[in-house]
Amino acid sequence: MKTEIKGRILGYDDEGHGPALVFVHGFPFDRTVWQPQVAALRGSHRVITVDLRGFGESPAGGGPGSMHRFAEDVHDLLRELQTPRVVLVGHSMGGYVALAFAHYFPEELRGLVLVGTQAGPDSEAGAAGRRATIEKVRAGGVRVVTEAMAPKMVAPASQARMLDQVQGLMATATPAGVIGALEAMAGRADSRPALATIEAPTLVITGAEDGVILPAESRMIAEAIEGARLETLPNAGHLVAFEQADEFNRVLNSWMERLGL
Ligand code: MLT
């Protein structure tokens, strides 16, 4: 589905009834990466997935990318869909968006689920690397990113089996979207000081074999947010919700059950 809000188009799906869960994808994916969660949860929950600007069915639009803009887009979509407070689930870059959302719109959160993500900003070298990648994408398209990233997304033991699938999940990435997201990630704020102010019940999930964002980052987040629960899933890399979907869904469900959701 698509909707136009304040002159911009956002792709999304909104399925099922019950407590609302909103899923925000990582880089350079789109909302279809959450298909295993949608399938498992739409019988018991309202499940909303959204394409960040420049991915899936959401055009990039103009101007530099920023986490604030991504978070505002999610917020505007939830207003449009008239959702009550939501459980917001963000993977990796989607986790940066979720942390920005928690900062700007804390009253909208019923819960927060941070998956394979980190709270700190890019190092200087990391941001410079993103800027160099932007130039490569301008010159040669998105393959420079997707071909480098796809093999790193899952645990080594899953790579041969899942590589085609993972590449397929990156198929809608466009140069404008990838460049906007790289700008947003390079310029993102340090969310670490704000972690202690998060009041929403929080679940932090990481793949034990995540080599893109190390599990130690999740540990740090879980230690900094009062009452947060940390789950480290075995045999899983960065794309943990897709790679170990059943276990991921089990962990998410049992956490929600404890919250009465
Ligand atoms: C992602 O999976 O969203 C990205 O790898 C995050 C990042 O590059 O910082």
Short mmCIF file of C-alpha atoms and ligand atoms in Angstrom, two decimals:
data_model
loop_
_atom_site.label_atom_id
_atom_site.label_comp_id
_atom_site.label_asym_id
_atom_site.label_seq_id
_atom_site.Cartn_x
_atom_site.Cartn_y
_atom_site.Cartn_z
CA MET A 1 0.00 0.00 0.00
CA LYS A 2 0.99 3.61 -0.40
CA THR A 3 -0.15 6.86 1.09
CA GLU A 4 0.68 10.50 0.51
CA ILE A 5 1.38 12.56 3.61
CA LYS A 6 2.54 16.19 3.50
CA GLY A 7 3.42 15.79 -0.16
CA ARG A 8 5.51 12.65 0.19
CA ILE A 9 4.64 9.08 -0.64
CA LEU A 10 5.23 6.33 1.89
CA GLY A 11 4.92 2.61 1.18
CA TYR A 12 3.55 0.53 4.03
CA ASP A 13 1.42 -2.45 4.99
CA ASP A 14 -1.06 -2.54 7.84
CA GLU A 15 -2.45 -5.98 8.66
CA GLY A 16 -4.29 -7.65 11.50
CA HIS A 17 -5.93 -6.41 14.68
CA GLY A 18 -4.78 -6.10 18.27
CA PRO A 19 -1.85 -4.38 19.94
CA ALA A 20 0.06 -2.40 17.29
CA LEU A 21 3.59 -3.31 16.27
CA VAL A 22 5.55 -1.17 13.80
CA PHE A 23 8.58 -2.58 12.02
CA VAL A 24 11.35 -0.39 10.55
CA HIS A 25 13.86 -2.04 8.23
CA GLY A 26 17.63 -1.73 8.07
CA PHE A 27 19.96 -0.73 5.23
CA PRO A 28 19.61 -1.33 2.29
CA PHE A 29 16.39 -3.32 2.68
CA ASP A 30 12.70 -2.46 2.47
CA ARG A 31 9.61 -3.46 4.43
CA THR A 32 9.43 -6.92 2.86
CA VAL A 33 12.35 -7.99 5.05
CA TRP A 34 9.81 -8.36 7.89
CA GLN A 35 7.68 -10.86 6.01
CA PRO A 36 8.32 -13.70 8.53
CA GLN A 37 7.20 -11.44 11.38
CA VAL A 38 4.11 -10.23 9.51
CA ALA A 39 3.11 -13.82 8.75
CA ALA A 40 3.60 -14.93 12.36
CA LEU A 41 1.95 -11.98 14.10
CA ARG A 42 -0.90 -10.70 11.94
CA GLY A 43 -3.29 -13.25 13.47
CA SER A 44 -2.85 -11.75 16.94
CA HIS A 45 -1.58 -8.18 16.45
CA ARG A 46 -1.88 -5.19 14.22
CA VAL A 47 1.36 -5.30 12.22
CA ILE A 48 2.56 -2.23 10.35
CA THR A 49 5.65 -2.25 8.15
CA VAL A 50 6.97 0.88 6.49
CA ASP A 51 9.43 1.66 3.70
CA LEU A 52 11.85 4.36 4.73
CA ARG A 53 12.30 7.15 2.17
CA GLY A 54 14.19 5.92 -0.85
CA PHE A 55 13.42 2.22 -0.26
CA GLY A 56 10.65 -0.06 -1.49
CA GLU A 57 7.66 2.00 -2.53
CA SER A 58 8.76 5.21 -0.78
CA PRO A 59 10.50 7.64 -3.16
CA ALA A 60 13.62 9.34 -1.81
CA GLY A 61 12.32 12.90 -2.22
CA GLY A 62 14.72 15.82 -2.04
CA GLY A 63 17.09 17.09 0.61
CA PRO A 64 19.67 15.33 2.72
CA GLY A 65 18.68 12.21 4.61
CA SER A 66 18.47 12.35 8.40
CA MET A 67 17.28 10.08 11.19
CA HIS A 68 14.95 12.85 12.33
CA ARG A 69 13.23 12.88 8.93
CA PHE A 70 12.92 9.09 8.92
CA ALA A 71 11.45 9.17 12.44
CA GLU A 72 9.05 11.94 11.46
CA ASP A 73 7.88 9.92 8.47
CA VAL A 74 7.10 6.98 10.75
CA HIS A 75 5.33 9.29 13.17
CA ASP A 76 3.27 10.92 10.41
CA LEU A 77 2.28 7.51 9.06
CA LEU A 78 1.12 6.38 12.50
CA ARG A 79 -0.96 9.56 12.85
CA GLU A 80 -2.48 8.92 9.44
CA LEU A 81 -3.29 5.32 10.39
CA GLN A 82 -4.66 6.48 13.75
CA THR A 83 -2.69 3.96 15.75
CA PRO A 84 -2.70 4.01 19.51
CA ARG A 85 0.70 3.78 21.22
CA VAL A 86 2.86 1.22 19.43
CA VAL A 87 5.63 -1.25 20.00
CA LEU A 88 8.32 0.03 17.62
CA VAL A 89 10.77 -2.53 16.26
CA GLY A 90 13.87 -1.29 14.44
CA HIS A 91 16.62 -3.28 12.84
CA SER A 92 20.11 -1.78 12.52
CA MET A 93 19.54 1.52 10.64
CA GLY A 94 15.89 1.03 11.57
CA GLY A 95 17.14 0.89 15.17
CA TYR A 96 18.79 4.31 14.69
CA VAL A 97 15.38 5.51 13.47
CA ALA A 98 13.66 3.88 16.46
CA LEU A 99 16.07 5.61 18.85
CA ALA A 100 15.38 8.95 17.13
CA PHE A 101 11.64 8.22 17.39
CA ALA A 102 12.03 7.42 21.11
CA HIS A 103 13.77 10.77 21.54
CA TYR A 104 11.26 12.91 19.63
CA PHE A 105 8.01 11.04 20.26
CA PRO A 106 8.40 9.09 23.54
CA GLU A 107 4.69 9.40 24.35
CA GLU A 108 3.84 7.31 21.26
CA LEU A 109 5.71 4.24 22.49
CA ARG A 110 4.18 1.25 24.21
CA GLY A 111 7.43 -0.62 23.83
CA LEU A 112 10.73 -0.53 21.98
CA VAL A 113 12.55 -3.41 20.31
CA LEU A 114 16.10 -2.72 19.14
CA VAL A 115 17.51 -5.37 16.83
CA GLY A 116 21.15 -5.67 15.75
CA THR A 117 21.76 -1.99 16.27
CA GLN A 118 23.93 0.48 18.16
CA ALA A 119 23.40 3.76 19.98
CA GLY A 120 26.68 5.52 19.28
CA PRO A 121 27.33 7.71 16.21
CA ASP A 122 29.75 6.95 13.38
CA SER A 123 33.41 7.45 14.14
CA GLU A 124 35.13 10.03 11.95
CA ALA A 125 36.60 7.24 9.87
CA GLY A 126 33.22 5.53 9.63
CA ALA A 127 31.51 8.71 8.42
CA ALA A 128 34.32 9.31 5.91
CA GLY A 129 33.84 5.75 4.67
CA ARG A 130 30.13 6.43 4.13
CA ARG A 131 30.96 9.59 2.16
CA ALA A 132 33.38 7.63 -0.01
CA THR A 133 30.65 5.04 -0.59
CA ILE A 134 28.24 7.81 -1.64
CA GLU A 135 30.69 8.81 -4.38
CA LYS A 136 31.01 5.20 -5.50
CA VAL A 137 27.22 4.84 -5.66
CA ARG A 138 26.98 8.07 -7.67
CA ALA A 139 29.53 6.69 -10.12
CA GLY A 140 28.52 3.05 -10.30
CA GLY A 141 25.08 2.50 -8.78
CA VAL A 142 23.94 0.54 -5.74
CA ARG A 143 25.68 -2.72 -6.55
CA VAL A 144 28.83 -1.49 -4.88
CA VAL A 145 26.82 -1.53 -1.65
CA THR A 146 24.55 -4.53 -2.11
CA GLU A 147 27.28 -6.87 -3.35
CA ALA A 148 29.54 -5.97 -0.45
CA MET A 149 26.83 -6.16 2.19
CA ALA A 150 24.72 -9.17 1.23
CA PRO A 151 27.29 -11.84 2.21
CA LYS A 152 27.85 -10.20 5.61
CA MET A 153 24.19 -10.16 6.61
CA VAL A 154 23.87 -13.69 7.96
CA ALA A 155 26.03 -16.06 9.99
CA PRO A 156 28.81 -17.77 8.01
CA ALA A 157 26.99 -21.12 8.12
CA SER A 158 23.88 -19.59 6.46
CA GLN A 159 25.67 -17.65 3.72
CA ALA A 160 25.57 -20.16 0.86
CA ARG A 161 21.96 -21.08 1.60
CA MET A 162 20.62 -17.54 2.03
CA LEU A 163 22.71 -15.30 -0.23
CA ASP A 164 20.20 -15.18 -3.10
CA GLN A 165 17.34 -14.46 -0.73
CA VAL A 166 19.26 -11.68 1.00
CA GLN A 167 20.20 -10.13 -2.35
CA GLY A 168 16.54 -10.30 -3.35
CA LEU A 169 15.60 -8.35 -0.23
CA MET A 170 17.93 -5.55 -1.40
CA ALA A 171 16.46 -5.47 -4.92
CA THR A 172 14.48 -2.23 -4.57
CA ALA A 173 17.44 -0.18 -3.34
CA THR A 174 18.01 2.87 -5.55
CA PRO A 175 20.99 5.25 -5.70
CA ALA A 176 18.93 8.13 -4.26
CA GLY A 177 17.67 5.99 -1.39
CA VAL A 178 21.07 4.51 -0.60
CA ILE A 179 22.74 7.93 -0.72
CA GLY A 180 20.07 9.46 1.54
CA ALA A 181 20.45 6.65 4.05
CA LEU A 182 24.25 6.86 4.01
CA GLU A 183 23.99 10.61 4.69
CA ALA A 184 21.53 9.98 7.50
CA MET A 185 23.72 7.31 9.09
CA ALA A 186 26.92 9.38 8.77
CA GLY A 187 25.25 12.38 10.37
CA ARG A 188 23.27 10.65 13.09
CA ALA A 189 23.41 11.89 16.65
CA ASP A 190 24.91 10.05 19.58
CA SER A 191 21.91 8.35 21.17
CA ARG A 192 23.89 6.97 24.13
CA PRO A 193 23.23 9.86 26.55
CA ALA A 194 19.47 9.50 25.97
CA LEU A 195 19.29 5.78 26.65
CA ALA A 196 18.84 6.30 30.39
CA THR A 197 15.79 8.47 29.71
CA ILE A 198 13.90 5.79 27.77
CA GLU A 199 10.90 4.74 29.82
CA ALA A 200 9.21 2.38 27.36
CA PRO A 201 9.73 -1.32 28.10
CA THR A 202 12.62 -2.34 25.88
CA LEU A 203 13.77 -5.58 24.32
CA VAL A 204 17.21 -5.74 22.71
CA ILE A 205 17.92 -8.59 20.29
CA THR A 206 21.21 -9.47 18.63
CA GLY A 207 22.57 -12.34 16.59
CA ALA A 208 25.44 -14.05 18.40
CA GLU A 209 27.37 -14.05 15.10
CA ASP A 210 26.58 -10.51 14.00
CA GLY A 211 29.77 -9.23 12.37
CA VAL A 212 28.25 -5.95 11.08
CA ILE A 213 27.21 -4.54 14.47
CA LEU A 214 28.77 -6.57 17.22
CA PRO A 215 26.63 -8.08 20.01
CA ALA A 216 28.59 -5.97 22.51
CA GLU A 217 26.72 -2.92 21.19
CA SER A 218 23.41 -4.53 22.12
CA ARG A 219 24.74 -5.42 25.55
CA MET A 220 25.68 -1.79 26.07
CA ILE A 221 22.21 -0.59 25.06
CA ALA A 222 20.49 -3.13 27.30
CA GLU A 223 22.64 -2.14 30.27
CA ALA A 224 21.90 1.56 29.74
CA ILE A 225 18.10 1.31 29.46
CA GLU A 226 16.49 0.57 32.80
CA GLY A 227 14.74 -2.79 32.86
CA ALA A 228 15.68 -3.66 29.27
CA ARG A 229 15.87 -7.32 28.37
CA LEU A 230 18.70 -8.64 26.20
CA GLU A 231 18.32 -11.70 23.97
CA THR A 232 21.29 -13.05 22.03
CA LEU A 233 20.17 -15.57 19.43
CA PRO A 234 22.56 -18.36 18.47
CA ASN A 235 23.34 -19.24 14.84
CA ALA A 236 22.35 -15.77 13.70
CA GLY A 237 24.19 -12.90 12.08
CA HIS A 238 23.12 -9.32 11.42
CA LEU A 239 19.80 -10.11 9.74
CA VAL A 240 18.69 -12.08 12.78
CA ALA A 241 14.91 -11.61 12.37
CA PHE A 242 15.01 -13.11 8.90
CA GLU A 243 17.73 -15.70 9.40
CA GLN A 244 16.33 -17.17 12.63
CA ALA A 245 12.75 -16.02 12.18
CA ASP A 246 11.08 -18.68 14.37
CA GLU A 247 13.34 -18.07 17.33
CA PHE A 248 13.15 -14.30 16.85
CA ASN A 249 9.34 -14.44 16.78
CA ARG A 250 9.26 -16.67 19.85
CA VAL A 251 11.44 -14.27 21.83
CA LEU A 252 9.42 -11.25 20.69
CA ASN A 253 6.12 -12.96 21.50
CA SER A 254 7.15 -14.08 24.96
CA TRP A 255 8.38 -10.55 25.80
CA MET A 256 5.08 -9.10 24.59
CA GLU A 257 3.11 -11.65 26.57
CA ARG A 258 4.92 -10.59 29.71
CA LEU A 259 3.82 -7.02 28.95
CA GLY A 260 0.27 -8.16 28.38
CA LEU A 261 0.43 -7.36 24.67
C1 MLT B 1 22.12 -1.75 8.51
O1 MLT B 1 22.11 -2.98 8.48
O2 MLT B 1 21.09 -1.08 8.61
C2 MLT B 1 23.46 -1.04 8.39
O3 MLT B 1 24.46 -1.96 8.21
C3 MLT B 1 23.74 -0.17 9.56
C4 MLT B 1 25.01 0.60 9.42
O4 MLT B 1 25.66 0.56 8.35
O5 MLT B 1 25.38 1.31 10.37
#
